[in-house]
Amino acid sequence: MTSNLENQELKERLELIEGMLTEGRRRTESWGWVFVLWGVAYYVAALWSTWGHGVAAFGRNGLAWPVTMLAAVALTLGIGFRKGKGRPGTTVSRAIASVWNAMGIAMLPLFLALSLAGRMDEHSFVAILAAMLGIANGASGMILKWKMQIGCAVVWWTASVVACFGSRSQLAVVFFAAIFLCQIVFGIYAMINESRRRVQGAAHA
Protein backbone atom coordinates (compact mmCIF):
# COMPACT_ATOMS: atom_id res chain seq x y z
CA MET A 1 0.00 0.00 0.00
CA THR A 2 2.79 2.42 0.95
CA SER A 3 4.68 1.48 -2.20
CA ASN A 4 1.62 2.25 -4.38
CA LEU A 5 1.17 5.62 -2.70
CA GLU A 6 4.84 6.48 -3.25
CA ASN A 7 4.63 5.44 -6.91
CA GLN A 8 1.48 7.51 -7.37
CA GLU A 9 3.11 10.53 -5.71
CA LEU A 10 6.21 10.13 -7.88
CA LYS A 11 4.05 9.89 -11.00
CA GLU A 12 2.16 13.04 -10.04
CA ARG A 13 5.41 14.92 -9.45
CA LEU A 14 6.78 13.83 -12.83
CA GLU A 15 3.55 14.89 -14.52
CA LEU A 16 3.77 18.26 -12.76
CA ILE A 17 7.36 18.77 -13.91
CA GLU A 18 6.46 17.73 -17.46
CA GLY A 19 3.52 20.13 -17.42
CA MET A 20 5.75 22.98 -16.25
CA LEU A 21 8.26 22.26 -19.01
CA THR A 22 5.51 22.14 -21.63
CA GLU A 23 4.08 25.43 -20.40
CA GLY A 24 7.57 26.97 -20.38
CA ARG A 25 8.09 25.90 -23.97
CA ARG A 26 4.72 27.35 -24.95
CA ARG A 27 5.59 30.65 -23.28
CA THR A 28 8.90 30.69 -25.16
CA GLU A 29 7.07 30.02 -28.43
CA SER A 30 4.80 32.99 -27.70
CA TRP A 31 7.96 35.13 -27.71
CA GLY A 32 9.13 33.84 -31.09
CA TRP A 33 8.65 37.31 -32.54
CA VAL A 34 11.47 38.55 -30.28
CA PHE A 35 13.95 36.19 -31.95
CA VAL A 36 12.89 37.46 -35.38
CA LEU A 37 13.02 41.10 -34.22
CA TRP A 38 16.55 40.73 -32.88
CA GLY A 39 17.65 38.77 -35.93
CA VAL A 40 16.53 41.67 -38.12
CA ALA A 41 18.21 44.11 -35.70
CA TYR A 42 21.53 42.24 -36.01
CA TYR A 43 21.29 42.38 -39.80
CA VAL A 44 20.44 46.10 -39.75
CA ALA A 45 23.32 46.90 -37.39
CA ALA A 46 25.84 44.88 -39.41
CA LEU A 47 24.76 46.45 -42.72
CA TRP A 48 24.63 49.96 -41.25
CA SER A 49 28.12 49.55 -39.80
CA THR A 50 29.45 48.72 -43.28
CA TRP A 51 27.65 51.49 -45.15
CA GLY A 52 30.21 53.13 -47.38
CA HIS A 53 32.89 50.59 -46.48
CA GLY A 54 32.57 48.19 -49.40
CA VAL A 55 31.20 44.69 -49.03
CA ALA A 56 32.93 43.83 -45.78
CA ALA A 57 30.65 42.53 -43.07
CA PHE A 58 31.77 44.98 -40.43
CA GLY A 59 32.75 48.61 -40.85
CA ARG A 60 33.92 51.36 -38.54
CA ASN A 61 30.63 53.09 -37.79
CA GLY A 62 30.73 53.00 -34.00
CA LEU A 63 27.11 54.16 -33.62
CA ALA A 64 25.50 51.39 -35.67
CA TRP A 65 25.45 48.65 -33.07
CA PRO A 66 24.68 50.70 -29.93
CA VAL A 67 21.86 52.65 -31.61
CA THR A 68 20.31 49.59 -33.26
CA MET A 69 20.52 47.50 -30.09
CA LEU A 70 18.95 50.25 -27.96
CA ALA A 71 16.13 50.58 -30.50
CA ALA A 72 15.60 46.80 -30.40
CA VAL A 73 15.47 46.90 -26.59
CA ALA A 74 12.87 49.67 -26.68
CA LEU A 75 10.73 47.76 -29.18
CA THR A 76 11.04 44.52 -27.20
CA LEU A 77 10.02 46.19 -23.95
CA GLY A 78 7.18 48.13 -25.56
CA ILE A 79 5.65 45.19 -27.43
CA GLY A 80 6.48 42.67 -24.70
CA PHE A 81 4.75 44.75 -22.01
CA ARG A 82 1.53 44.83 -24.00
CA LYS A 83 1.74 41.18 -24.98
CA GLY A 84 2.53 39.90 -21.49
CA LYS A 85 0.20 42.21 -19.55
CA GLY A 86 -2.16 40.26 -17.32
CA ARG A 87 -0.51 36.89 -17.98
CA PRO A 88 0.79 35.24 -14.79
CA GLY A 89 4.26 33.77 -15.10
CA THR A 90 5.22 30.27 -14.05
CA THR A 91 8.41 29.31 -12.22
CA VAL A 92 9.93 27.95 -15.42
CA SER A 93 8.95 30.97 -17.53
CA ARG A 94 10.44 33.31 -14.91
CA ALA A 95 13.65 31.27 -14.93
CA ILE A 96 13.87 31.52 -18.73
CA ALA A 97 13.16 35.26 -18.64
CA SER A 98 15.87 35.69 -16.00
CA VAL A 99 18.45 33.97 -18.21
CA TRP A 100 17.72 36.26 -21.17
CA ASN A 101 17.43 39.41 -19.04
CA ALA A 102 20.77 38.70 -17.40
CA MET A 103 22.39 38.23 -20.80
CA GLY A 104 20.89 41.47 -22.11
CA ILE A 105 21.94 43.44 -19.04
CA ALA A 106 25.50 42.13 -19.39
CA MET A 107 25.66 42.63 -23.16
CA LEU A 108 24.53 46.22 -23.54
CA PRO A 109 27.04 48.01 -21.27
CA LEU A 110 29.85 45.65 -22.28
CA PHE A 111 29.53 46.22 -26.01
CA LEU A 112 28.83 49.92 -25.58
CA ALA A 113 31.99 50.33 -23.49
CA LEU A 114 34.13 48.28 -25.88
CA SER A 115 32.75 50.20 -28.86
CA LEU A 116 33.44 53.61 -27.31
CA ALA A 117 36.89 52.52 -26.14
CA GLY A 118 37.75 51.18 -29.60
CA ARG A 119 39.26 48.05 -28.09
CA MET A 120 37.34 45.41 -29.98
CA ASP A 121 37.65 44.19 -33.56
CA GLU A 122 34.96 42.34 -35.48
CA HIS A 123 36.36 38.90 -34.65
CA SER A 124 36.26 39.56 -30.92
CA PHE A 125 32.80 41.10 -31.21
CA VAL A 126 31.28 38.08 -32.96
CA ALA A 127 33.10 35.63 -30.70
CA ILE A 128 31.74 37.29 -27.54
CA LEU A 129 28.23 37.90 -28.90
CA ALA A 130 27.89 34.35 -30.27
CA ALA A 131 29.19 32.82 -27.03
CA MET A 132 26.69 34.82 -24.94
CA LEU A 133 23.77 33.95 -27.23
CA GLY A 134 24.87 30.33 -27.10
CA ILE A 135 24.83 30.40 -23.30
CA ALA A 136 21.32 31.90 -23.16
CA ASN A 137 19.93 29.48 -25.76
CA GLY A 138 21.74 26.56 -24.16
CA ALA A 139 20.47 27.34 -20.67
CA SER A 140 16.90 27.82 -21.95
CA GLY A 141 17.04 24.67 -24.04
CA MET A 142 18.39 22.61 -21.14
CA ILE A 143 15.76 23.93 -18.71
CA LEU A 144 12.98 23.20 -21.20
CA LYS A 145 14.59 20.02 -22.57
CA TRP A 146 14.08 21.52 -26.02
CA LYS A 147 16.46 20.01 -28.60
CA MET A 148 15.69 22.69 -31.19
CA GLN A 149 16.93 25.47 -28.91
CA ILE A 150 19.93 23.45 -27.76
CA GLY A 151 20.76 23.08 -31.47
CA CYS A 152 20.69 26.88 -31.77
CA ALA A 153 23.16 27.07 -28.89
CA VAL A 154 25.51 24.68 -30.69
CA VAL A 155 25.32 26.84 -33.84
CA TRP A 156 26.17 29.98 -31.84
CA TRP A 157 29.06 28.28 -30.05
CA THR A 158 30.40 27.04 -33.38
CA ALA A 159 30.21 30.57 -34.77
CA SER A 160 32.07 31.83 -31.69
CA VAL A 161 34.96 29.42 -32.31
CA VAL A 162 35.08 30.12 -36.05
CA ALA A 163 35.20 33.85 -35.32
CA CYS A 164 38.52 33.35 -33.58
CA PHE A 165 40.19 31.68 -36.56
CA GLY A 166 38.34 32.54 -39.78
CA SER A 167 39.03 35.31 -42.24
CA ARG A 168 36.88 38.43 -42.35
CA SER A 169 34.74 37.10 -45.21
CA GLN A 170 34.33 33.73 -43.48
CA LEU A 171 33.36 35.55 -40.32
CA ALA A 172 30.60 37.41 -42.14
CA VAL A 173 29.20 34.23 -43.71
CA VAL A 174 29.19 32.33 -40.40
CA PHE A 175 27.71 35.23 -38.44
CA PHE A 176 24.92 35.92 -40.92
CA ALA A 177 24.16 32.20 -41.23
CA ALA A 178 23.93 31.85 -37.43
CA ILE A 179 21.58 34.85 -37.23
CA PHE A 180 19.39 33.37 -39.95
CA LEU A 181 19.20 29.90 -38.39
CA CYS A 182 19.05 30.78 -34.69
CA GLN A 183 17.04 34.00 -34.81
CA ILE A 184 14.94 34.12 -37.97
CA VAL A 185 14.26 30.41 -38.56
CA PHE A 186 13.91 29.52 -34.87
CA GLY A 187 11.67 32.54 -34.25
CA ILE A 188 9.39 31.69 -37.18
CA TYR A 189 9.32 28.05 -36.06
CA ALA A 190 8.20 29.14 -32.58
CA MET A 191 5.58 31.49 -34.01
CA ILE A 192 4.18 28.74 -36.25
CA ASN A 193 3.93 26.38 -33.28
CA GLU A 194 2.07 29.02 -31.28
CA SER A 195 -0.29 29.69 -34.19
CA ARG A 196 -1.05 25.98 -34.57
CA ARG A 197 -1.71 25.67 -30.86
CA ARG A 198 -4.19 28.56 -30.98
CA VAL A 199 -6.00 27.04 -33.96
CA GLN A 200 -6.24 23.67 -32.21
CA GLY A 201 -7.46 25.37 -29.03
CA ALA A 202 -10.13 27.25 -30.97
CA ALA A 203 -11.20 24.05 -32.74
CA HIS A 204 -11.53 22.15 -29.44
CA ALA A 205 -13.47 25.04 -27.93
PDB file of N, CA and C in Angstrom, residues 74-155:
ATOM      1  N   ALA A  74      14.081  48.867 -26.863  1.00  0.00           N
ATOM      2  CA  ALA A  74      12.872  49.670 -26.676  1.00  0.00           C
ATOM      3  C   ALA A  74      11.660  48.992 -27.304  1.00  0.00           C
ATOM      4  N   LEU A  75      11.825  48.452 -28.516  1.00  0.00           N
ATOM      5  CA  LEU A  75      10.726  47.756 -29.179  1.00  0.00           C
ATOM      6  C   LEU A  75      10.323  46.504 -28.417  1.00  0.00           C
ATOM      7  N   THR A  76      11.321  45.753 -27.951  1.00  0.00           N
ATOM      8  CA  THR A  76      11.044  44.525 -27.205  1.00  0.00           C
ATOM      9  C   THR A  76      10.267  44.816 -25.932  1.00  0.00           C
ATOM     10  N   LEU A  77      10.707  45.838 -25.196  1.00  0.00           N
ATOM     11  CA  LEU A  77      10.021  46.193 -23.953  1.00  0.00           C
ATOM     12  C   LEU A  77       8.611  46.708 -24.220  1.00  0.00           C
ATOM     13  N   GLY A  78       8.477  47.553 -25.245  1.00  0.00           N
ATOM     14  CA  GLY A  78       7.176  48.126 -25.557  1.00  0.00           C
ATOM     15  C   GLY A  78       6.158  47.081 -25.985  1.00  0.00           C
ATOM     16  N   ILE A  79       6.555  46.227 -26.942  1.00  0.00           N
ATOM     17  CA  ILE A  79       5.646  45.187 -27.430  1.00  0.00           C
ATOM     18  C   ILE A  79       5.445  44.115 -26.370  1.00  0.00           C
ATOM     19  N   GLY A  80       6.543  43.736 -25.704  1.00  0.00           N
ATOM     20  CA  GLY A  80       6.480  42.674 -24.699  1.00  0.00           C
ATOM     21  C   GLY A  80       5.580  43.042 -23.535  1.00  0.00           C
ATOM     22  N   PHE A  81       5.601  44.310 -23.126  1.00  0.00           N
ATOM     23  CA  PHE A  81       4.754  44.749 -22.010  1.00  0.00           C
ATOM     24  C   PHE A  81       3.287  44.583 -22.361  1.00  0.00           C
ATOM     25  N   ARG A  82       2.921  44.972 -23.576  1.00  0.00           N
ATOM     26  CA  ARG A  82       1.530  44.831 -23.999  1.00  0.00           C
ATOM     27  C   ARG A  82       1.132  43.367 -24.147  1.00  0.00           C
ATOM     28  N   LYS A  83       2.037  42.592 -24.716  1.00  0.00           N
ATOM     29  CA  LYS A  83       1.737  41.179 -24.982  1.00  0.00           C
ATOM     30  C   LYS A  83       1.640  40.365 -23.693  1.00  0.00           C
ATOM     31  N   GLY A  84       2.485  40.690 -22.716  1.00  0.00           N
ATOM     32  CA  GLY A  84       2.526  39.902 -21.493  1.00  0.00           C
ATOM     33  C   GLY A  84       1.666  40.445 -20.375  1.00  0.00           C
ATOM     34  N   LYS A  85       1.004  41.573 -20.605  1.00  0.00           N
ATOM     35  CA  LYS A  85       0.195  42.208 -19.553  1.00  0.00           C
ATOM     36  C   LYS A  85      -0.964  41.305 -19.142  1.00  0.00           C
ATOM     37  N   GLY A  86      -1.055  41.063 -17.841  1.00  0.00           N
ATOM     38  CA  GLY A  86      -2.158  40.264 -17.323  1.00  0.00           C
ATOM     39  C   GLY A  86      -1.945  38.763 -17.390  1.00  0.00           C
ATOM     40  N   ARG A  87      -0.768  38.323 -17.892  1.00  0.00           N
ATOM     41  CA  ARG A  87      -0.509  36.893 -17.979  1.00  0.00           C
ATOM     42  C   ARG A  87       0.416  36.481 -16.844  1.00  0.00           C
ATOM     43  N   PRO A  88      -0.056  35.662 -15.907  1.00  0.00           N
ATOM     44  CA  PRO A  88       0.789  35.245 -14.789  1.00  0.00           C
ATOM     45  C   PRO A  88       1.933  34.359 -15.264  1.00  0.00           C
ATOM     46  N   GLY A  89       3.106  34.564 -14.711  1.00  0.00           N
ATOM     47  CA  GLY A  89       4.263  33.774 -15.100  1.00  0.00           C
ATOM     48  C   GLY A  89       4.425  32.548 -14.221  1.00  0.00           C
ATOM     49  N   THR A  90       4.926  31.481 -14.812  1.00  0.00           N
ATOM     50  CA  THR A  90       5.218  30.265 -14.051  1.00  0.00           C
ATOM     51  C   THR A  90       6.671  30.318 -13.575  1.00  0.00           C
ATOM     52  N   THR A  91       7.027  29.368 -12.719  1.00  0.00           N
ATOM     53  CA  THR A  91       8.407  29.315 -12.220  1.00  0.00           C
ATOM     54  C   THR A  91       9.392  29.119 -13.365  1.00  0.00           C
ATOM     55  N   VAL A  92       9.044  28.229 -14.285  1.00  0.00           N
ATOM     56  CA  VAL A  92       9.933  27.949 -15.419  1.00  0.00           C
ATOM     57  C   VAL A  92      10.045  29.160 -16.335  1.00  0.00           C
ATOM     58  N   SER A  93       8.912  29.808 -16.634  1.00  0.00           N
ATOM     59  CA  SER A  93       8.949  30.972 -17.533  1.00  0.00           C
ATOM     60  C   SER A  93       9.745  32.117 -16.905  1.00  0.00           C
ATOM     61  N   ARG A  94       9.649  32.267 -15.581  1.00  0.00           N
ATOM     62  CA  ARG A  94      10.441  33.308 -14.909  1.00  0.00           C
ATOM     63  C   ARG A  94      11.929  32.971 -14.952  1.00  0.00           C
ATOM     64  N   ALA A  95      12.247  31.690 -14.853  1.00  0.00           N
ATOM     65  CA  ALA A  95      13.652  31.270 -14.928  1.00  0.00           C
ATOM     66  C   ALA A  95      14.218  31.562 -16.318  1.00  0.00           C
ATOM     67  N   ILE A  96      13.432  31.259 -17.356  1.00  0.00           N
ATOM     68  CA  ILE A  96      13.869  31.515 -18.734  1.00  0.00           C
ATOM     69  C   ILE A  96      14.044  33.021 -18.952  1.00  0.00           C
ATOM     70  N   ALA A  97      13.082  33.797 -18.486  1.00  0.00           N
ATOM     71  CA  ALA A  97      13.164  35.256 -18.636  1.00  0.00           C
ATOM     72  C   ALA A  97      14.393  35.803 -17.918  1.00  0.00           C
ATOM     73  N   SER A  98      14.706  35.239 -16.763  1.00  0.00           N
ATOM     74  CA  SER A  98      15.875  35.695 -16.000  1.00  0.00           C
ATOM     75  C   SER A  98      17.169  35.441 -16.752  1.00  0.00           C
ATOM     76  N   VAL A  99      17.252  34.306 -17.428  1.00  0.00           N
ATOM     77  CA  VAL A  99      18.448  33.974 -18.208  1.00  0.00           C
ATOM     78  C   VAL A  99      18.664  35.015 -19.299  1.00  0.00           C
ATOM     79  N   TRP A 100      17.601  35.314 -20.055  1.00  0.00           N
ATOM     80  CA  TRP A 100      17.717  36.263 -21.168  1.00  0.00           C
ATOM     81  C   TRP A 100      17.913  37.695 -20.681  1.00  0.00           C
ATOM     82  N   ASN A 101      17.243  38.059 -19.600  1.00  0.00           N
ATOM     83  CA  ASN A 101      17.426  39.406 -19.043  1.00  0.00           C
ATOM     84  C   ASN A 101      18.850  39.614 -18.554  1.00  0.00           C
ATOM     85  N   ALA A 102      19.399  38.597 -17.891  1.00  0.00           N
ATOM     86  CA  ALA A 102      20.768  38.705 -17.396  1.00  0.00           C
ATOM     87  C   ALA A 102      21.756  38.861 -18.551  1.00  0.00           C
ATOM     88  N   MET A 103      21.513  38.114 -19.640  1.00  0.00           N
ATOM     89  CA  MET A 103      22.390  38.233 -20.797  1.00  0.00           C
ATOM     90  C   MET A 103      22.303  39.633 -21.400  1.00  0.00           C
ATOM     91  N   GLY A 104      21.073  40.140 -21.533  1.00  0.00           N
ATOM     92  CA  GLY A 104      20.892  41.470 -22.107  1.00  0.00           C
ATOM     93  C   GLY A 104      21.521  42.559 -21.261  1.00  0.00           C
ATOM     94  N   ILE A 105      21.353  42.444 -19.952  1.00  0.00           N
ATOM     95  CA  ILE A 105      21.942  43.438 -19.041  1.00  0.00           C
ATOM     96  C   ILE A 105      23.460  43.417 -19.119  1.00  0.00           C
ATOM     97  N   ALA A 106      24.042  42.238 -19.275  1.00  0.00           N
ATOM     98  CA  ALA A 106      25.500  42.128 -19.386  1.00  0.00           C
ATOM     99  C   ALA A 106      26.012  42.626 -20.742  1.00  0.00           C
ATOM    100  N   MET A 107      25.213  42.339 -21.801  1.00  0.00           N
ATOM    101  CA  MET A 107      25.661  42.634 -23.156  1.00  0.00           C
ATOM    102  C   MET A 107      25.695  44.119 -23.473  1.00  0.00           C
ATOM    103  N   LEU A 108      24.636  44.823 -23.126  1.00  0.00           N
ATOM    104  CA  LEU A 108      24.530  46.222 -23.537  1.00  0.00           C
ATOM    105  C   LEU A 108      25.672  47.103 -23.028  1.00  0.00           C
ATOM    106  N   PRO A 109      25.942  47.147 -21.722  1.00  0.00           N
ATOM    107  CA  PRO A 109      27.043  48.006 -21.268  1.00  0.00           C
ATOM    108  C   PRO A 109      28.413  47.519 -21.726  1.00  0.00           C
ATOM    109  N   LEU A 110      28.566  46.197 -21.845  1.00  0.00           N
ATOM    110  CA  LEU A 110      29.854  45.651 -22.276  1.00  0.00           C
ATOM    111  C   LEU A 110      30.189  46.091 -23.686  1.00  0.00           C
ATOM    112  N   PHE A 111      29.259  45.881 -24.624  1.00  0.00           N
ATOM    113  CA  PHE A 111      29.533  46.223 -26.015  1.00  0.00           C
ATOM    114  C   PHE A 111      29.584  47.732 -26.231  1.00  0.00           C
ATOM    115  N   LEU A 112      28.780  48.466 -25.469  1.00  0.00           N
ATOM    116  CA  LEU A 112      28.831  49.921 -25.575  1.00  0.00           C
ATOM    117  C   LEU A 112      30.186  50.438 -25.121  1.00  0.00           C
ATOM    118  N   ALA A 113      30.688  49.906 -24.011  1.00  0.00           N
ATOM    119  CA  ALA A 113      31.994  50.335 -23.493  1.00  0.00           C
ATOM    120  C   ALA A 113      33.116  49.953 -24.444  1.00  0.00           C
ATOM    121  N   LEU A 114      33.081  48.726 -24.962  1.00  0.00           N
ATOM    122  CA  LEU A 114      34.126  48.283 -25.883  1.00  0.00           C
ATOM    123  C   LEU A 114      34.101  49.079 -27.178  1.00  0.00           C
ATOM    124  N   SER A 115      32.886  49.417 -27.634  1.00  0.00           N
ATOM    125  CA  SER A 115      32.749  50.198 -28.863  1.00  0.00           C
ATOM    126  C   SER A 115      33.305  51.613 -28.682  1.00  0.00           C
ATOM    127  N   LEU A 116      32.967  52.244 -27.567  1.00  0.00           N
ATOM    128  CA  LEU A 116      33.444  53.608 -27.314  1.00  0.00           C
ATOM    129  C   LEU A 116      34.946  53.639 -27.062  1.00  0.00           C
ATOM    130  N   ALA A 117      35.452  52.573 -26.432  1.00  0.00           N
ATOM    131  CA  ALA A 117      36.886  52.517 -26.142  1.00  0.00           C
ATOM    132  C   ALA A 117      37.701  52.136 -27.368  1.00  0.00           C
ATOM    133  N   GLY A 118      37.054  51.582 -28.391  1.00  0.00           N
ATOM    134  CA  GLY A 118      37.752  51.177 -29.600  1.00  0.00           C
ATOM    135  C   GLY A 118      38.705  50.015 -29.383  1.00  0.00           C
ATOM    136  N   ARG A 119      38.366  49.147 -28.438  1.00  0.00           N
ATOM    137  CA  ARG A 119      39.263  48.047 -28.095  1.00  0.00           C
ATOM    138  C   ARG A 119      38.750  46.679 -28.552  1.00  0.00           C
ATOM    139  N   MET A 120      37.879  46.689 -29.541  1.00  0.00           N
ATOM    140  CA  MET A 120      37.341  45.411 -29.983  1.00  0.00           C
ATOM    141  C   MET A 120      37.238  45.388 -31.498  1.00  0.00           C
ATOM    142  N   ASP A 121      37.804  44.342 -32.113  1.00  0.00           N
ATOM    143  CA  ASP A 121      37.652  44.193 -33.557  1.00  0.00           C
ATOM    144  C   ASP A 121      36.455  43.297 -33.838  1.00  0.00           C
ATOM    145  N   GLU A 122      36.153  43.097 -35.135  1.00  0.00           N
ATOM    146  CA  GLU A 122      34.957  42.336 -35.484  1.00  0.00           C
ATOM    147  C   GLU A 122      35.026  40.872 -35.044  1.00  0.00           C
ATOM    148  N   HIS A 123      36.220  40.301 -35.064  1.00  0.00           N
ATOM    149  CA  HIS A 123      36.362  38.903 -34.652  1.00  0.00           C
ATOM    150  C   HIS A 123      36.015  38.737 -33.164  1.00  0.00           C
ATOM    151  N   SER A 124      36.542  39.619 -32.351  1.00  0.00           N
ATOM    152  CA  SER A 124      36.257  39.559 -30.916  1.00  0.00           C
ATOM    153  C   SER A 124      34.781  39.810 -30.644  1.00  0.00           C
ATOM    154  N   PHE A 125      34.210  40.766 -31.379  1.00  0.00           N
ATOM    155  CA  PHE A 125      32.799  41.099 -31.206  1.00  0.00           C
ATOM    156  C   PHE A 125      31.912  39.895 -31.459  1.00  0.00           C
ATOM    157  N   VAL A 126      32.113  39.237 -32.608  1.00  0.00           N
ATOM    158  CA  VAL A 126      31.279  38.085 -32.959  1.00  0.00           C
ATOM    159  C   VAL A 126      31.528  36.923 -31.997  1.00  0.00           C
ATOM    160  N   ALA A 127      32.780  36.721 -31.619  1.00  0.00           N
ATOM    161  CA  ALA A 127      33.103  35.630 -30.698  1.00  0.00           C
ATOM    162  C   ALA A 127      32.381  35.805 -29.362  1.00  0.00           C
ATOM    163  N   ILE A 128      32.390  37.026 -28.830  1.00  0.00           N
ATOM    164  CA  ILE A 128      31.736  37.288 -27.540  1.00  0.00           C
ATOM    165  C   ILE A 128      30.221  37.216 -27.678  1.00  0.00           C
ATOM    166  N   LEU A 129      29.678  37.884 -28.702  1.00  0.00           N
ATOM    167  CA  LEU A 129      28.231  37.898 -28.905  1.00  0.00           C
ATOM    168  C   LEU A 129      27.691  36.490 -29.114  1.00  0.00           C
ATOM    169  N   ALA A 130      28.344  35.711 -29.985  1.00  0.00           N
ATOM    170  CA  ALA A 130      27.886  34.354 -30.273  1.00  0.00           C
ATOM    171  C   ALA A 130      27.976  33.463 -29.036  1.00  0.00           C
ATOM    172  N   ALA A 131      29.037  33.618 -28.252  1.00  0.00           N
ATOM    173  CA  ALA A 131      29.187  32.819 -27.029  1.00  0.00           C
ATOM    174  C   ALA A 131      28.069  33.137 -26.042  1.00  0.00           C
ATOM    175  N   MET A 132      27.740  34.424 -25.880  1.00  0.00           N
ATOM    176  CA  MET A 132      26.690  34.816 -24.938  1.00  0.00           C
ATOM    177  C   MET A 132      25.313  34.340 -25.396  1.00  0.00           C
ATOM    178  N   LEU A 133      25.043  34.446 -26.701  1.00  0.00           N
ATOM    179  CA  LEU A 133      23.771  33.952 -27.226  1.00  0.00           C
ATOM    180  C   LEU A 133      23.693  32.433 -27.103  1.00  0.00           C
ATOM    181  N   GLY A 134      24.833  31.771 -27.276  1.00  0.00           N
ATOM    182  CA  GLY A 134      24.874  30.328 -27.097  1.00  0.00           C
ATOM    183  C   GLY A 134      24.565  29.928 -25.669  1.00  0.00           C
ATOM    184  N   ILE A 135      25.092  30.687 -24.710  1.00  0.00           N
ATOM    185  CA  ILE A 135      24.833  30.401 -23.298  1.00  0.00           C
ATOM    186  C   ILE A 135      23.341  30.560 -22.983  1.00  0.00           C
ATOM    187  N   ALA A 136      22.745  31.663 -23.446  1.00  0.00           N
ATOM    188  CA  ALA A 136      21.322  31.899 -23.163  1.00  0.00           C
ATOM    189  C   ALA A 136      20.439  30.836 -23.809  1.00  0.00           C
ATOM    190  N   ASN A 137      20.705  30.521 -25.079  1.00  0.00           N
ATOM    191  CA  ASN A 137      19.929  29.484 -25.756  1.00  0.00           C
ATOM    192  C   ASN A 137      20.164  28.123 -25.128  1.00  0.00           C
ATOM    193  N   GLY A 138      21.422  27.841 -24.771  1.00  0.00           N
ATOM    194  CA  GLY A 138      21.739  26.556 -24.164  1.00  0.00           C
ATOM    195  C   GLY A 138      21.060  26.376 -22.825  1.00  0.00           C
ATOM    196  N   ALA A 139      21.110  27.416 -21.985  1.00  0.00           N
ATOM    197  CA  ALA A 139      20.469  27.340 -20.672  1.00  0.00           C
ATOM    198  C   ALA A 139      18.960  27.166 -20.816  1.00  0.00           C
ATOM    199  N   SER A 140      18.340  27.936 -21.728  1.00  0.00           N
ATOM    200  CA  SER A 140      16.900  27.824 -21.948  1.00  0.00           C
ATOM    201  C   SER A 140      16.533  26.442 -22.476  1.00  0.00           C
ATOM    202  N   GLY A 141      17.315  25.981 -23.457  1.00  0.00           N
ATOM    203  CA  GLY A 141      17.040  24.669 -24.044  1.00  0.00           C
ATOM    204  C   GLY A 141      17.194  23.541 -23.044  1.00  0.00           C
ATOM    205  N   MET A 142      18.191  23.647 -22.155  1.00  0.00           N
ATOM    206  CA  MET A 142      18.388  22.612 -21.141  1.00  0.00           C
ATOM    207  C   MET A 142      17.276  22.624 -20.091  1.00  0.00           C
ATOM    208  N   ILE A 143      16.854  23.823 -19.691  1.00  0.00           N
ATOM    209  CA  ILE A 143      15.762  23.926 -18.713  1.00  0.00           C
ATOM    210  C   ILE A 143      14.481  23.328 -19.282  1.00  0.00           C
ATOM    211  N   LEU A 144      14.209  23.650 -20.561  1.00  0.00           N
ATOM    212  CA  LEU A 144      12.978  23.199 -21.203  1.00  0.00           C
ATOM    213  C   LEU A 144      13.104  21.825 -21.854  1.00  0.00           C
ATOM    214  N   LYS A 145      14.325  21.289 -21.882  1.00  0.00           N
ATOM    215  CA  LYS A 145      14.591  20.016 -22.570  1.00  0.00           C
ATOM    216  C   LYS A 145      14.132  20.103 -24.024  1.00  0.00           C
ATOM    217  N   TRP A 146      14.511  21.216 -24.659  1.00  0.00           N
ATOM    218  CA  TRP A 146      14.084  21.522 -26.024  1.00  0.00           C
ATOM    219  C   TRP A 146      15.289  21.389 -26.962  1.00  0.00           C
ATOM    220  N   LYS A 147      15.319  20.310 -27.729  1.00  0.00           N
ATOM    221  CA  LYS A 147      16.463  20.010 -28.598  1.00  0.00           C
ATOM    222  C   LYS A 147      16.682  21.089 -29.653  1.00  0.00           C
ATOM    223  N   MET A 148      15.590  21.654 -30.155  1.00  0.00           N
ATOM    224  CA  MET A 148      15.686  22.692 -31.186  1.00  0.00           C
ATOM    225  C   MET A 148      16.489  23.891 -30.677  1.00  0.00           C
ATOM    226  N   GLN A 149      16.215  24.307 -29.453  1.00  0.00           N
ATOM    227  CA  GLN A 149      16.926  25.470 -28.914  1.00  0.00           C
ATOM    228  C   GLN A 149      18.355  25.107 -28.517  1.00  0.00           C
ATOM    229  N   ILE A 150      18.567  23.900 -28.052  1.00  0.00           N
ATOM    230  CA  ILE A 150      19.931  23.454 -27.764  1.00  0.00           C
ATOM    231  C   ILE A 150      20.745  23.436 -29.058  1.00  0.00           C
ATOM    232  N   GLY A 151      20.097  23.045 -30.168  1.00  0.00           N
ATOM    233  CA  GLY A 151      20.756  23.079 -31.470  1.00  0.00           C
ATOM    234  C   GLY A 151      21.184  24.489 -31.846  1.00  0.00           C
ATOM    235  N   CYS A 152      20.333  25.484 -31.518  1.00  0.00           N
ATOM    236  CA  CYS A 152      20.692  26.884 -31.768  1.00  0.00           C
ATOM    237  C   CYS A 152      21.928  27.271 -30.966  1.00  0.00           C
ATOM    238  N   ALA A 153      21.998  26.783 -29.731  1.00  0.00           N
ATOM    239  CA  ALA A 153      23.163  27.071 -28.888  1.00  0.00           C
ATOM    240  C   ALA A 153      24.428  26.515 -29.515  1.00  0.00           C
ATOM    241  N   VAL A 154      24.346  25.306 -30.050  1.00  0.00           N
ATOM    242  CA  VAL A 154      25.512  24.685 -30.689  1.00  0.00           C
ATOM    243  C   VAL A 154      25.963  25.509 -31.895  1.00  0.00           C
ATOM    244  N   VAL A 155      24.990  26.003 -32.672  1.00  0.00           N
ATOM    245  CA  VAL A 155      25.324  26.836 -33.838  1.00  0.00           C
ATOM    246  C   VAL A 155      26.048  28.106 -33.391  1.00  0.00           C
TER     247      VAL A 155
END
